[in-house]
Coordinates of C-alpha atoms in Angstrom, one line a residue:
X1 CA 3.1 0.3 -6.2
X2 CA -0.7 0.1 -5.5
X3 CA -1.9 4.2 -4.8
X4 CA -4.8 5.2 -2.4
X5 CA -8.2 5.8 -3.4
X6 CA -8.5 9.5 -4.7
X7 CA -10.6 10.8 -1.9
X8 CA -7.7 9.7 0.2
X9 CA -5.3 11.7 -2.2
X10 CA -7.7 14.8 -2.1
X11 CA -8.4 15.1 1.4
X12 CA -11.9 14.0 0.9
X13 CA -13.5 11.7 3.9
X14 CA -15.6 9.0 2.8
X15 CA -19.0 10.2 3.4
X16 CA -17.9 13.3 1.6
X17 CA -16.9 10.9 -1.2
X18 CA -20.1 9.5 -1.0
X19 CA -21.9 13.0 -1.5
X20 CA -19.4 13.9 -4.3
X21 CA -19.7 10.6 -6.5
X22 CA -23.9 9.9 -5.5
X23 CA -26.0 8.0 -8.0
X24 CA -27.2 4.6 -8.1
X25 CA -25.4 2.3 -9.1
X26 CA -27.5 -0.7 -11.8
X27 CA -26.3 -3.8 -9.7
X28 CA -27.9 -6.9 -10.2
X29 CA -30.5 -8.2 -7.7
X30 CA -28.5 -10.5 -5.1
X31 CA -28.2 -14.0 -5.3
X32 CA -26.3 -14.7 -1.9
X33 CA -27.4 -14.7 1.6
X34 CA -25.5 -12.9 4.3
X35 CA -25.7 -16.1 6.8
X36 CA -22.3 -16.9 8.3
X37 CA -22.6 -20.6 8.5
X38 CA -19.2 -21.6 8.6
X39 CA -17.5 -18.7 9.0
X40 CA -18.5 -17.2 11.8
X41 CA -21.5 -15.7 11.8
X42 CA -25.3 -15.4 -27.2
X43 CA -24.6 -16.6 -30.2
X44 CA -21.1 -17.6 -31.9
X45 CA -21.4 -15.8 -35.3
X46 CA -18.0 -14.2 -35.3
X47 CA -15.2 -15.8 -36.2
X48 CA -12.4 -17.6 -34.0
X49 CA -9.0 -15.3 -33.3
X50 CA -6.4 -17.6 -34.6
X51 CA -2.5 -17.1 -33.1
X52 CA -0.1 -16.9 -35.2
X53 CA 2.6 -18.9 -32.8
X54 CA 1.9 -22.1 -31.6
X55 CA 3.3 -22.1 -28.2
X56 CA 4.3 -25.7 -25.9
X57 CA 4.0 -25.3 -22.0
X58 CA 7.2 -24.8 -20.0
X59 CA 6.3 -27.8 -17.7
X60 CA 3.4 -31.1 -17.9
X61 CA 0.7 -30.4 -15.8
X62 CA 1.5 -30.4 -12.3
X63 CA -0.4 -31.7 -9.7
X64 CA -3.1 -30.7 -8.2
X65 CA -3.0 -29.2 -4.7
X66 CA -4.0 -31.8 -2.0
X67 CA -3.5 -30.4 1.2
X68 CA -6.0 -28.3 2.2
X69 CA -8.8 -30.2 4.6
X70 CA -12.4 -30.9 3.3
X71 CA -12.9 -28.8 6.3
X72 CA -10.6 -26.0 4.6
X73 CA -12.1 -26.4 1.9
X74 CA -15.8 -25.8 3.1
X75 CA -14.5 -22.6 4.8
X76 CA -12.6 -21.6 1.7
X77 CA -16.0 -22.5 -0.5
X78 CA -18.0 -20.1 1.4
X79 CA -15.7 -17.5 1.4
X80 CA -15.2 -17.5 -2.4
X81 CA -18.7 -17.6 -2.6
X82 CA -19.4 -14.4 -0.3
X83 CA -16.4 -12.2 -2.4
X84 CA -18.3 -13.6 -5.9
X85 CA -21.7 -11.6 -5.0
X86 CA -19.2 -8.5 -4.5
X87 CA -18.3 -8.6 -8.5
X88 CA -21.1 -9.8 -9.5
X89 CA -23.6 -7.1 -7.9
X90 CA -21.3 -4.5 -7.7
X91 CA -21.1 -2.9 -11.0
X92 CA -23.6 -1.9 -13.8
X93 CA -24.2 -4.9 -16.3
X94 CA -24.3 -2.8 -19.0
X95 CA -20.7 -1.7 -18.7
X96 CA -19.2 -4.3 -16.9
X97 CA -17.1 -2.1 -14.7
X98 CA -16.9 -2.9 -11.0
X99 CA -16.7 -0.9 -8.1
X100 CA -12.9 0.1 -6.6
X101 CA -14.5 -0.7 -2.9
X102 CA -18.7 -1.0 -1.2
X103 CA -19.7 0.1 2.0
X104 CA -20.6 -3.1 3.5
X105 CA -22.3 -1.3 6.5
X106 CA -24.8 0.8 4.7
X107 CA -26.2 1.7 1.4
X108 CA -23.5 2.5 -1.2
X109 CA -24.4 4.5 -4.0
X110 CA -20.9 5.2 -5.1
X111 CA -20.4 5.0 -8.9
X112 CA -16.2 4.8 -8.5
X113 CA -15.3 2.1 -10.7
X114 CA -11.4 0.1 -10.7
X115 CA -10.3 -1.1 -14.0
X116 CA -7.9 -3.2 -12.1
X117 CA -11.0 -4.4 -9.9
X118 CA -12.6 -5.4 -13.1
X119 CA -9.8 -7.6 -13.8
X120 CA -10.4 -9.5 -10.7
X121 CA -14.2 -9.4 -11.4
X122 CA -13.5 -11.4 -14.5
X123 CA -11.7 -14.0 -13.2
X124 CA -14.1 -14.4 -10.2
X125 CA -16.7 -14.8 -13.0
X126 CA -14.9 -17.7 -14.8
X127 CA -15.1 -19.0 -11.0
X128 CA -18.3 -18.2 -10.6
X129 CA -19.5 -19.8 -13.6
X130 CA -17.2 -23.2 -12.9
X131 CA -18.3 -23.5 -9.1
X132 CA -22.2 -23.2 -10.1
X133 CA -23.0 -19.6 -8.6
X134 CA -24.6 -17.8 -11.6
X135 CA -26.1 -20.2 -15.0
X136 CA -22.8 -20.6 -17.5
X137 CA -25.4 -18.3 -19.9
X138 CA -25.6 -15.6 -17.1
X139 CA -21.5 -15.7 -16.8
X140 CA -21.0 -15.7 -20.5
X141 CA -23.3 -12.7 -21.1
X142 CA -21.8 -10.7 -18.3
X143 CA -18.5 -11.2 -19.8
X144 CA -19.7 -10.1 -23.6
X145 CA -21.3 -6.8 -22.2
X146 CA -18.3 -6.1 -20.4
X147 CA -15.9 -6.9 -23.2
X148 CA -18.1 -5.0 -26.0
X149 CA -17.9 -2.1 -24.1
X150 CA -14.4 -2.2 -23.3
X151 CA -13.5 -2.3 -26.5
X152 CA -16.4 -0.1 -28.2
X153 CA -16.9 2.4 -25.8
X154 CA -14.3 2.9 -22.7
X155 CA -12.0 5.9 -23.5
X156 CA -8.1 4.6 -23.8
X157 CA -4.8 5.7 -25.3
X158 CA -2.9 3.3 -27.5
X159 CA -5.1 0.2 -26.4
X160 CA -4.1 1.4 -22.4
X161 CA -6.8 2.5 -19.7
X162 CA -7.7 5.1 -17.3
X163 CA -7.4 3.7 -14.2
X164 CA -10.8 5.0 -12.5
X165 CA -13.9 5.1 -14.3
X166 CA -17.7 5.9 -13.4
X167 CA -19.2 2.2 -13.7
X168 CA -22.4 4.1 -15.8
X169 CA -20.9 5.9 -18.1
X170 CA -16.9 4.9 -18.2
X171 CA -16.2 8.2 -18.2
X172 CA -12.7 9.4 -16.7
X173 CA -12.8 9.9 -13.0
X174 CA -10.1 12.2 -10.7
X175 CA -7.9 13.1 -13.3
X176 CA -6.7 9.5 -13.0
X177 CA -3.9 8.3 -15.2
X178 CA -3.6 5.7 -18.2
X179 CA -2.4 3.2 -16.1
X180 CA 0.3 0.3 -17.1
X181 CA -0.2 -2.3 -14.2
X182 CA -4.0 -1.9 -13.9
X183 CA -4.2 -2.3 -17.4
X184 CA -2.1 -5.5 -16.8
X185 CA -4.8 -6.4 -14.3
X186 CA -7.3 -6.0 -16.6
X187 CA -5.9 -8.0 -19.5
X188 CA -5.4 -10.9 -17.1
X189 CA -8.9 -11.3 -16.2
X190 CA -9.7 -10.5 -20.0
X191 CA -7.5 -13.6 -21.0
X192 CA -8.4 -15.8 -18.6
X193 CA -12.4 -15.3 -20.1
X194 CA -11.4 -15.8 -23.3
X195 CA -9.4 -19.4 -22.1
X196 CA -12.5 -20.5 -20.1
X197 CA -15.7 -19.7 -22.3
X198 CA -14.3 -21.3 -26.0
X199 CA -16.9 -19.1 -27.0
X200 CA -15.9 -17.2 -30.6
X201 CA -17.5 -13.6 -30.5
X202 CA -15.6 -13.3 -26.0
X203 CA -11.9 -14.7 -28.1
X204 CA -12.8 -11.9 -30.7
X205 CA -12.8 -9.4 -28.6
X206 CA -10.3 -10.7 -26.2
X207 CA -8.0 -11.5 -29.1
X208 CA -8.6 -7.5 -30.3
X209 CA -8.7 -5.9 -27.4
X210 CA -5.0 -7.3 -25.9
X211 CA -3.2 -6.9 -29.5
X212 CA -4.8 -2.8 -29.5
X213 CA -2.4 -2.3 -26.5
X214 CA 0.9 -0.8 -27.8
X215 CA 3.5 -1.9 -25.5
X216 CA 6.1 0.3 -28.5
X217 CA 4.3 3.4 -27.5
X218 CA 4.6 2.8 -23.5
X219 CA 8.5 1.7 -24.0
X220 CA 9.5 4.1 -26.8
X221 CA 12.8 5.9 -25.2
X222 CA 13.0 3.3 -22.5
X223 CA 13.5 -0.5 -21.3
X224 CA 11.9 0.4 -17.9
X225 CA 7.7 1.1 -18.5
X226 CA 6.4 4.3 -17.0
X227 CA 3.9 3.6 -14.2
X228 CA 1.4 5.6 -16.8
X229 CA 0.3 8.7 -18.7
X230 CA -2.0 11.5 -18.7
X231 CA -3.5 13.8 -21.0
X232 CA -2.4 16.8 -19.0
X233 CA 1.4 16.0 -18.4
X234 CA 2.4 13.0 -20.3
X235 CA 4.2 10.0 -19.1
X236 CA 4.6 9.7 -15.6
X237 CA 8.1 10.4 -14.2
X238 CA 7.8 6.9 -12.1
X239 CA 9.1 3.9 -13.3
X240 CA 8.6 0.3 -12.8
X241 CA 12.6 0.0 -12.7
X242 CA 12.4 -3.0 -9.3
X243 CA 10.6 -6.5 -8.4
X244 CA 6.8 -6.5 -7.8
X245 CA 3.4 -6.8 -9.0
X246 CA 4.3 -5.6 -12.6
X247 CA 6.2 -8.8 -13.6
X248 CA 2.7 -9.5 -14.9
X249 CA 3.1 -6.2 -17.1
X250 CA 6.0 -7.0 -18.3
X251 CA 5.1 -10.7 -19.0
X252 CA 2.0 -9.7 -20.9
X253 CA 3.9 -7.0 -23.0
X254 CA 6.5 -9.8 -23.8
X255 CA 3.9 -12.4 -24.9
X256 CA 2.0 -9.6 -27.5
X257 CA 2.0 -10.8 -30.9
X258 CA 1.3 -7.2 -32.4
X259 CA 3.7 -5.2 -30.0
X260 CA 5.9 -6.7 -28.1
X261 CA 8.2 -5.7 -25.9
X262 CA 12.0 -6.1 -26.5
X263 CA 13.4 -8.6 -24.4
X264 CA 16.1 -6.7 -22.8
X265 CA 13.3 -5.3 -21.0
X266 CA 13.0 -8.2 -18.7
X267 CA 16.5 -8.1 -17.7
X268 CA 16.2 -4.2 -17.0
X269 CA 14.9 -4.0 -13.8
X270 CA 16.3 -4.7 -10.0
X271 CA 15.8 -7.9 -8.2
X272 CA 17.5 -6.5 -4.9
X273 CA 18.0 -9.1 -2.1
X274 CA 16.6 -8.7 1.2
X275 CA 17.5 -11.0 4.7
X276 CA 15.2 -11.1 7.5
X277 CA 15.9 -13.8 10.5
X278 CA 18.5 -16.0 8.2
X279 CA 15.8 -15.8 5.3
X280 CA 17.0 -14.2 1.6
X281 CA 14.4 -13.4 -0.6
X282 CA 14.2 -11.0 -3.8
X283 CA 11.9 -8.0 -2.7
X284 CA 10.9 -4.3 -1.8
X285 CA 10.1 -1.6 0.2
X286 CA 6.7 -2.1 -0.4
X287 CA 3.2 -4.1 1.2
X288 CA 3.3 -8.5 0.6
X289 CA 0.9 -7.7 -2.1
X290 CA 3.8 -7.3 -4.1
X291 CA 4.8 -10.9 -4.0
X292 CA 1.2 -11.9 -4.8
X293 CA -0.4 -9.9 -8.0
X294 CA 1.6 -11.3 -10.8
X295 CA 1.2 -15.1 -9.6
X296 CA -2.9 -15.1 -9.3
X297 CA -2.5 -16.0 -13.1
X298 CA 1.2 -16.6 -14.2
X299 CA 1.7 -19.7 -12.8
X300 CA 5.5 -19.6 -11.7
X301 CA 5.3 -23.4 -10.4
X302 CA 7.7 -25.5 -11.5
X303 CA 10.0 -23.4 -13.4
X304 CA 12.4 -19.9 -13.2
X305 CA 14.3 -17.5 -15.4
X306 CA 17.9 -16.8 -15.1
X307 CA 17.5 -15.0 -11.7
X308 CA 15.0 -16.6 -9.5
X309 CA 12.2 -19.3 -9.0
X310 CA 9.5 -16.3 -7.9
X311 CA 7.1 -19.2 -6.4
X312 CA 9.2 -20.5 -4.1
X313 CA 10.4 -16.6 -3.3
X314 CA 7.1 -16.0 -2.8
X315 CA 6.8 -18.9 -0.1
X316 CA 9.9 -17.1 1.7
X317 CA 8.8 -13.5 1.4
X318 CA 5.4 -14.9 3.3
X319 CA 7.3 -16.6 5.9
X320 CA 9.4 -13.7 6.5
X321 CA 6.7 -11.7 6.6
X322 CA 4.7 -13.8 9.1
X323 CA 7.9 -13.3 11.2
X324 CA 8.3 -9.8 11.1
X325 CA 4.4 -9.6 12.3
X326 CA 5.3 -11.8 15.0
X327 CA 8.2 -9.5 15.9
X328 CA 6.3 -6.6 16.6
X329 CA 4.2 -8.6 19.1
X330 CA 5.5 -7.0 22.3
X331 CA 4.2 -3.9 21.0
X332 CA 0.7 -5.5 19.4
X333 CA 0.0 -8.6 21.6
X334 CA -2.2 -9.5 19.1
X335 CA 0.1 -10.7 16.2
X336 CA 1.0 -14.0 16.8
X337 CA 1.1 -17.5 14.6
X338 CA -2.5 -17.4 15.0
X339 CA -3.1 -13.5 13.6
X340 CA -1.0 -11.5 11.2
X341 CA -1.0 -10.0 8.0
X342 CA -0.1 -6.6 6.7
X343 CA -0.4 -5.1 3.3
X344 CA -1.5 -1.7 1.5
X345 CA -5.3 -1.3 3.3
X346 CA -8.0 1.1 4.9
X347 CA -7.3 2.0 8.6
X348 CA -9.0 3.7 11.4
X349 CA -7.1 6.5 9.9
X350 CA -7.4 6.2 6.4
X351 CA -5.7 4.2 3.8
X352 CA -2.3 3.2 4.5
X353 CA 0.6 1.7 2.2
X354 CA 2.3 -0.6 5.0
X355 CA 3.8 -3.8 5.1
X356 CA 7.1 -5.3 5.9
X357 CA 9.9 -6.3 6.5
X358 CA 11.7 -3.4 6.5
X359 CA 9.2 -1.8 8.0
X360 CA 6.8 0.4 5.8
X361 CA 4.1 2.5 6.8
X362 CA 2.7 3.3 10.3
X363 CA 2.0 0.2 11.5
X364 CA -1.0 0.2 14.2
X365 CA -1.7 -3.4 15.3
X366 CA -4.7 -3.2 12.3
X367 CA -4.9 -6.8 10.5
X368 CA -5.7 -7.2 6.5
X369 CA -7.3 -10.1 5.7
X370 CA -6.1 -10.5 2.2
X371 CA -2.2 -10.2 3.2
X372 CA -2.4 -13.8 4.2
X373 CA -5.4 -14.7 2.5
X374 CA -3.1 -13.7 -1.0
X375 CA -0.8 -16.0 0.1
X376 CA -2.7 -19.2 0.0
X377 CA -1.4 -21.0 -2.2
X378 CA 2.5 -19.9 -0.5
X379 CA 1.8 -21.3 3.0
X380 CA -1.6 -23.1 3.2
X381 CA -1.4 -24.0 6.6
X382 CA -0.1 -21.1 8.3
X383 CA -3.0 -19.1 5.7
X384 CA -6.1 -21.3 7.2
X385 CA -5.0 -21.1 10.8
X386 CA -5.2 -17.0 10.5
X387 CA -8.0 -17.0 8.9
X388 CA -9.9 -19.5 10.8
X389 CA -8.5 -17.0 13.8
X390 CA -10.1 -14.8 12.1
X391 CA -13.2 -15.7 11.5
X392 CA -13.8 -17.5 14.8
X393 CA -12.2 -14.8 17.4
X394 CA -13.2 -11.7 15.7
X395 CA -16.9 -13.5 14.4
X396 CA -19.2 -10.8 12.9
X397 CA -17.0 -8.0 12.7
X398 CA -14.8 -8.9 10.4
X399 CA -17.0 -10.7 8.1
X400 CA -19.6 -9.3 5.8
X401 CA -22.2 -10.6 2.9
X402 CA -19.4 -10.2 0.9
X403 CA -16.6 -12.0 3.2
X404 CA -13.9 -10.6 5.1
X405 CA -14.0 -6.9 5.9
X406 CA -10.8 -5.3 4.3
X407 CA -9.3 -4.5 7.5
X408 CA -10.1 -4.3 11.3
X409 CA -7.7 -3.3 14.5
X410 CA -8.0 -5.7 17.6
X411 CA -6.2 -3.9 20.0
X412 CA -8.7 -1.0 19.3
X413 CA -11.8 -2.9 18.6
X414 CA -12.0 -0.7 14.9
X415 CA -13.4 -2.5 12.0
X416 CA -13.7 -1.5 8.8
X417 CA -17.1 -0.7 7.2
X418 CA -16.0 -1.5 3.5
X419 CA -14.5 -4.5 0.7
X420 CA -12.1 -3.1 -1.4
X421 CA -12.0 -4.7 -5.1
X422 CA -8.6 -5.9 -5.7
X423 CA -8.5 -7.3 -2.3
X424 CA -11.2 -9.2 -2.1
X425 CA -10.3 -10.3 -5.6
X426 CA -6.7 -11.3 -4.9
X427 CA -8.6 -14.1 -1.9
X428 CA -11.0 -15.6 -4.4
X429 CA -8.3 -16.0 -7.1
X430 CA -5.7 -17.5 -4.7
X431 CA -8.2 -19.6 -2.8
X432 CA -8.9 -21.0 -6.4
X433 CA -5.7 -21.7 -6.6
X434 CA -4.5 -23.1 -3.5
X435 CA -7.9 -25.4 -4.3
X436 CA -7.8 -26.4 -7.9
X437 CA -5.0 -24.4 -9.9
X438 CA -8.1 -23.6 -11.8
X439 CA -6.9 -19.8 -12.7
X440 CA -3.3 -20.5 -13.4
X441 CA -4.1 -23.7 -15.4
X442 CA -6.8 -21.8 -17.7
X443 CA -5.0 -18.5 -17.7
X444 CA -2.1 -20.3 -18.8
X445 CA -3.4 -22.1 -21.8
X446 CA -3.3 -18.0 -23.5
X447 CA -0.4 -17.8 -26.1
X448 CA 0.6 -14.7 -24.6
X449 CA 1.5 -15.8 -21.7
X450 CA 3.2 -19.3 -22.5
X451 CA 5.1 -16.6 -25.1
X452 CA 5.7 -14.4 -22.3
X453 CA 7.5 -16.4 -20.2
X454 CA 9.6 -18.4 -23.0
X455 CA 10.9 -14.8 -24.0
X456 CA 11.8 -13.8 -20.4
X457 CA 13.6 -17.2 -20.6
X458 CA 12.0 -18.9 -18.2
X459 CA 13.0 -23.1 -17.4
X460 CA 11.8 -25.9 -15.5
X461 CA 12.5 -27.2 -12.5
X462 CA 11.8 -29.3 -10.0
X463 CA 9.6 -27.3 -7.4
X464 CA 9.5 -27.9 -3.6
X465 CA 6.2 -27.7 -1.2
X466 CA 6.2 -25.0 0.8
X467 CA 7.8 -25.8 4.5
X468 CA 10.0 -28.2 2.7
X469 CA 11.7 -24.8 0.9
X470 CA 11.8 -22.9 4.2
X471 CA 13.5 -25.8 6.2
X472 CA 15.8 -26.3 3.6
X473 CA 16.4 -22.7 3.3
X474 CA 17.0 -22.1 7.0
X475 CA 19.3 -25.3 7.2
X476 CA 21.2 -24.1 4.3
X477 CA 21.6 -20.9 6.2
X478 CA 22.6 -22.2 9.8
X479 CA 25.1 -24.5 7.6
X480 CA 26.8 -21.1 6.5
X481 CA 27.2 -19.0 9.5
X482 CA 28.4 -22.3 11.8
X483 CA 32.3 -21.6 12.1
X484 CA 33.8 -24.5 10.7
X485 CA 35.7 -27.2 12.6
X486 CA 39.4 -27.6 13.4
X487 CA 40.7 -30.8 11.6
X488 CA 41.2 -33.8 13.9
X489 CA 45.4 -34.0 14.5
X490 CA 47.4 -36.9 13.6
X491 CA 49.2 -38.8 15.4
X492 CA 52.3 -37.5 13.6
X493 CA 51.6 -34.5 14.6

């Protein structure tokens, strides 16, 4: 599960984070305005990687996603472009690595950088460079100064990373661990560059970078991956033993080619069922996030393993979750079919890992953009109407030059003065998705992942659109609990 920032863990308020981590941070000059106009106001010298497996796609190519407005779309457009200028100007060039949140209120001259943000930034560069917001040479020479220096310079232990690091220097911040998932999160936005650009020196790197990771040395006495490691203690004693964001980890470690993971381990965790309002779903005690991470570049459409179809569980754990907001209405007015969405986030009282159903965390009345804004591609049309609420009730407050705010409470008028990475990064990805399929169809096209998902033993099928899965679903389920009906006599009776 997704932990706070470290001044949260330390005790440390923000602006005494600020003081502690000062230093100018060498961002890019801006190339976006802060106008609300819809929403309210190098050279291939080295040689190719070649795979050693030729993989075939689970599925053809599905279609594309039709049903999102041109209106939608335009709103969707200028979002993505707002969250773009937050990776692109919010790290040091030179390094690559992106800043875990920015104070969208003020000057931010924090130097805390997010591995796992970074992974986002990468994909939102691929974005950037196919939807025309930086020069395809300015994209691809972000991506090769990032990539040399990840695999050159940034300290890591058997090919995994530390999950903060000063964006100057990459230089170990807070004791942080060698972290599993963010490294996942990393190497998802590292192999989605290498798909994109076709350019020989990024697949070098790419190609070396993944295959250094030693998914052995992570899994050595066990089939269920420590959440990380540390210098100081060793592994971690937590494991990632139940369903959520590290069936991506798991995936990736599955689809190496230098050191892969046994596939037993893919069977080894829990896949425990939950039931809210006549609705069954695979999930845990944990923020929607959960049911998000893992499918901004796995593309689970269309096909399912021996257990679940986790697109179409995804679909239900959003409904459900859109439900359980709406329960708690008579104590929040504000959540309604028009405004909900909970999920691991800053709050007038720091951050807070909250979510639901069951209920996790204390829950406030605040609203997280990103809970439903992750969902995108899961429930379109329930997704646009909350964020066009949104953006339209709530107007400048919410939104920023680099989109949605990460959090804000209605019911007490708070609203939050900063963009964190990897939620602003799980909106532009999705809204690519629920657009084009432009991340899960290029991701995709890696080995490692079509290899990934063959091992785990993953089939097609036919998939459903999202409100025909829920109807069906809740038909299925009124079937079931209707007593059955006494058999008509006969007249012999």
């Amino acid at each position: 599960m997704r932990r706070p920032p470290p001044y949260r863990r330390i005790g440390l308020s923000r602006r005494e984070l600020l003081k502690a981590l000062g230093g100018a941070a060498l961002g890019s000059a801006p190339i976006l305005s802060a106008g609300l106009p819809l929403i309210a106001q190098g050279t291939d010298k080295q040689p190719q990687a070649k795979e050693t497996q030729t993989v075939t796609p689970l599925s053809p190519s599905l279609p594309k996603p039709s049903y999102l407005s041109a209106t939608d779309d335009a709103f969707l457009e200028q979002m993505q472009k707002a969250i773009f200028g937050f990776f692109w100007e919010q790290t040091n060039p030179a390094t690559g690595i992106i800043k875990d949140r920015c104070n969208v209120r003020g000057i931010d001259n924090g130097i805390l950088g997010s591995i796992a943000a970074t992974g986002f930034g990468l994909t939102a560069i691929c974005i950037g460079d196919k939807r025309g917001y930086v020069s395809t040479y300015q994209a691809r020479e972000r991506v090769l100064s990032t990539l040399r220096f990840l695999w050159r310079k940034l300290a890591h232990e058997h090919g995994f990373f530390y999950h903060w690091a000063n964006i100057n220097s990459g230089e170990r911040m807070w004791n942080s661990e060698i972290s599993s998932v963010d490294t996942a999160l990393l190497l998802c936005g590292i192999l989605t560059c290498r798909a994109h650009f076709q350019h020989s020196e990024i697949s070098q790197i790419a190609h070396d970078i993944f295959n250094r990771v030693d998914w052995n040395w992570l899994s050595e006495d066990t089939k269920i991956l420590p959440h990380g490691w540390t210098p100081e203690t060793g592994f971690l004693q937590y494991r990632w033993d139940s369903y959520s964001e590290m069936m991506m980890m798991y995936l990736l470690g599955l689809g190496s080619s230098s050191h892969a993971l046994p596939t037993e381990s893919w069977n080894a965790w829990k896949r425990t069922e939950f039931d809210f309002d006549g609705i069954k779903y695979i999930g845990s005690y944990a923020p929607l996030f959960v049911h998000q991470y893992s499918q901004a570049w796995f593309d689970f459409r269309g096909k399912r393993d021996a257990y679940a179809d986790y697109f179409q569980n995804s679909i239900l754990a959003t409904e459900v979750h859109k439900r359980f907001c709406i329960s708690l209405s008579k104590k929040f007015p504000d959540y309604s079919d028009d405004l909900w969405g909970i999920t691991a986030s800053d709050s007038a009282s720091g951050y807070q890992i909250w979510g639901g159903p069951p209920s996790t965390g204390p829950i406030d009345g605040t609203v997280v953009p990103c809970a439903s804004g992750g969902s995108l591609p899961f429930m379109p049309g329930p997704v646009m109407r909350v964020l066009r609420t949104i953006s339209t009730r709530f107007g400048a407050g919410t939104w920023s030059r680099y989109g949605f705010v990460d959090a804000f409470n209605p019911a007490t008028n708070w609203y939050d003065s900063d963009v964190v990475g990897i939620d602003s990064g799980i909106m532009i990805v999705m809204a690519e998705n629920a657009r084009t399929a432009f991340v899960w169809d290029t991701f995709m096209k890696n080995p490692e992942a079509q290899r990934g998902m063959e091992r785990a033993g993953f089939k097609p099928v036919s998939p459903l659109a999202p409100q025909e899965l829920v109807e069906m679903h809740l038909k299925s389920q009124a079937e079931l609990r209707r007593p059955a009906e006494t058999p008509p006599r006969t007249s012999s009776e």
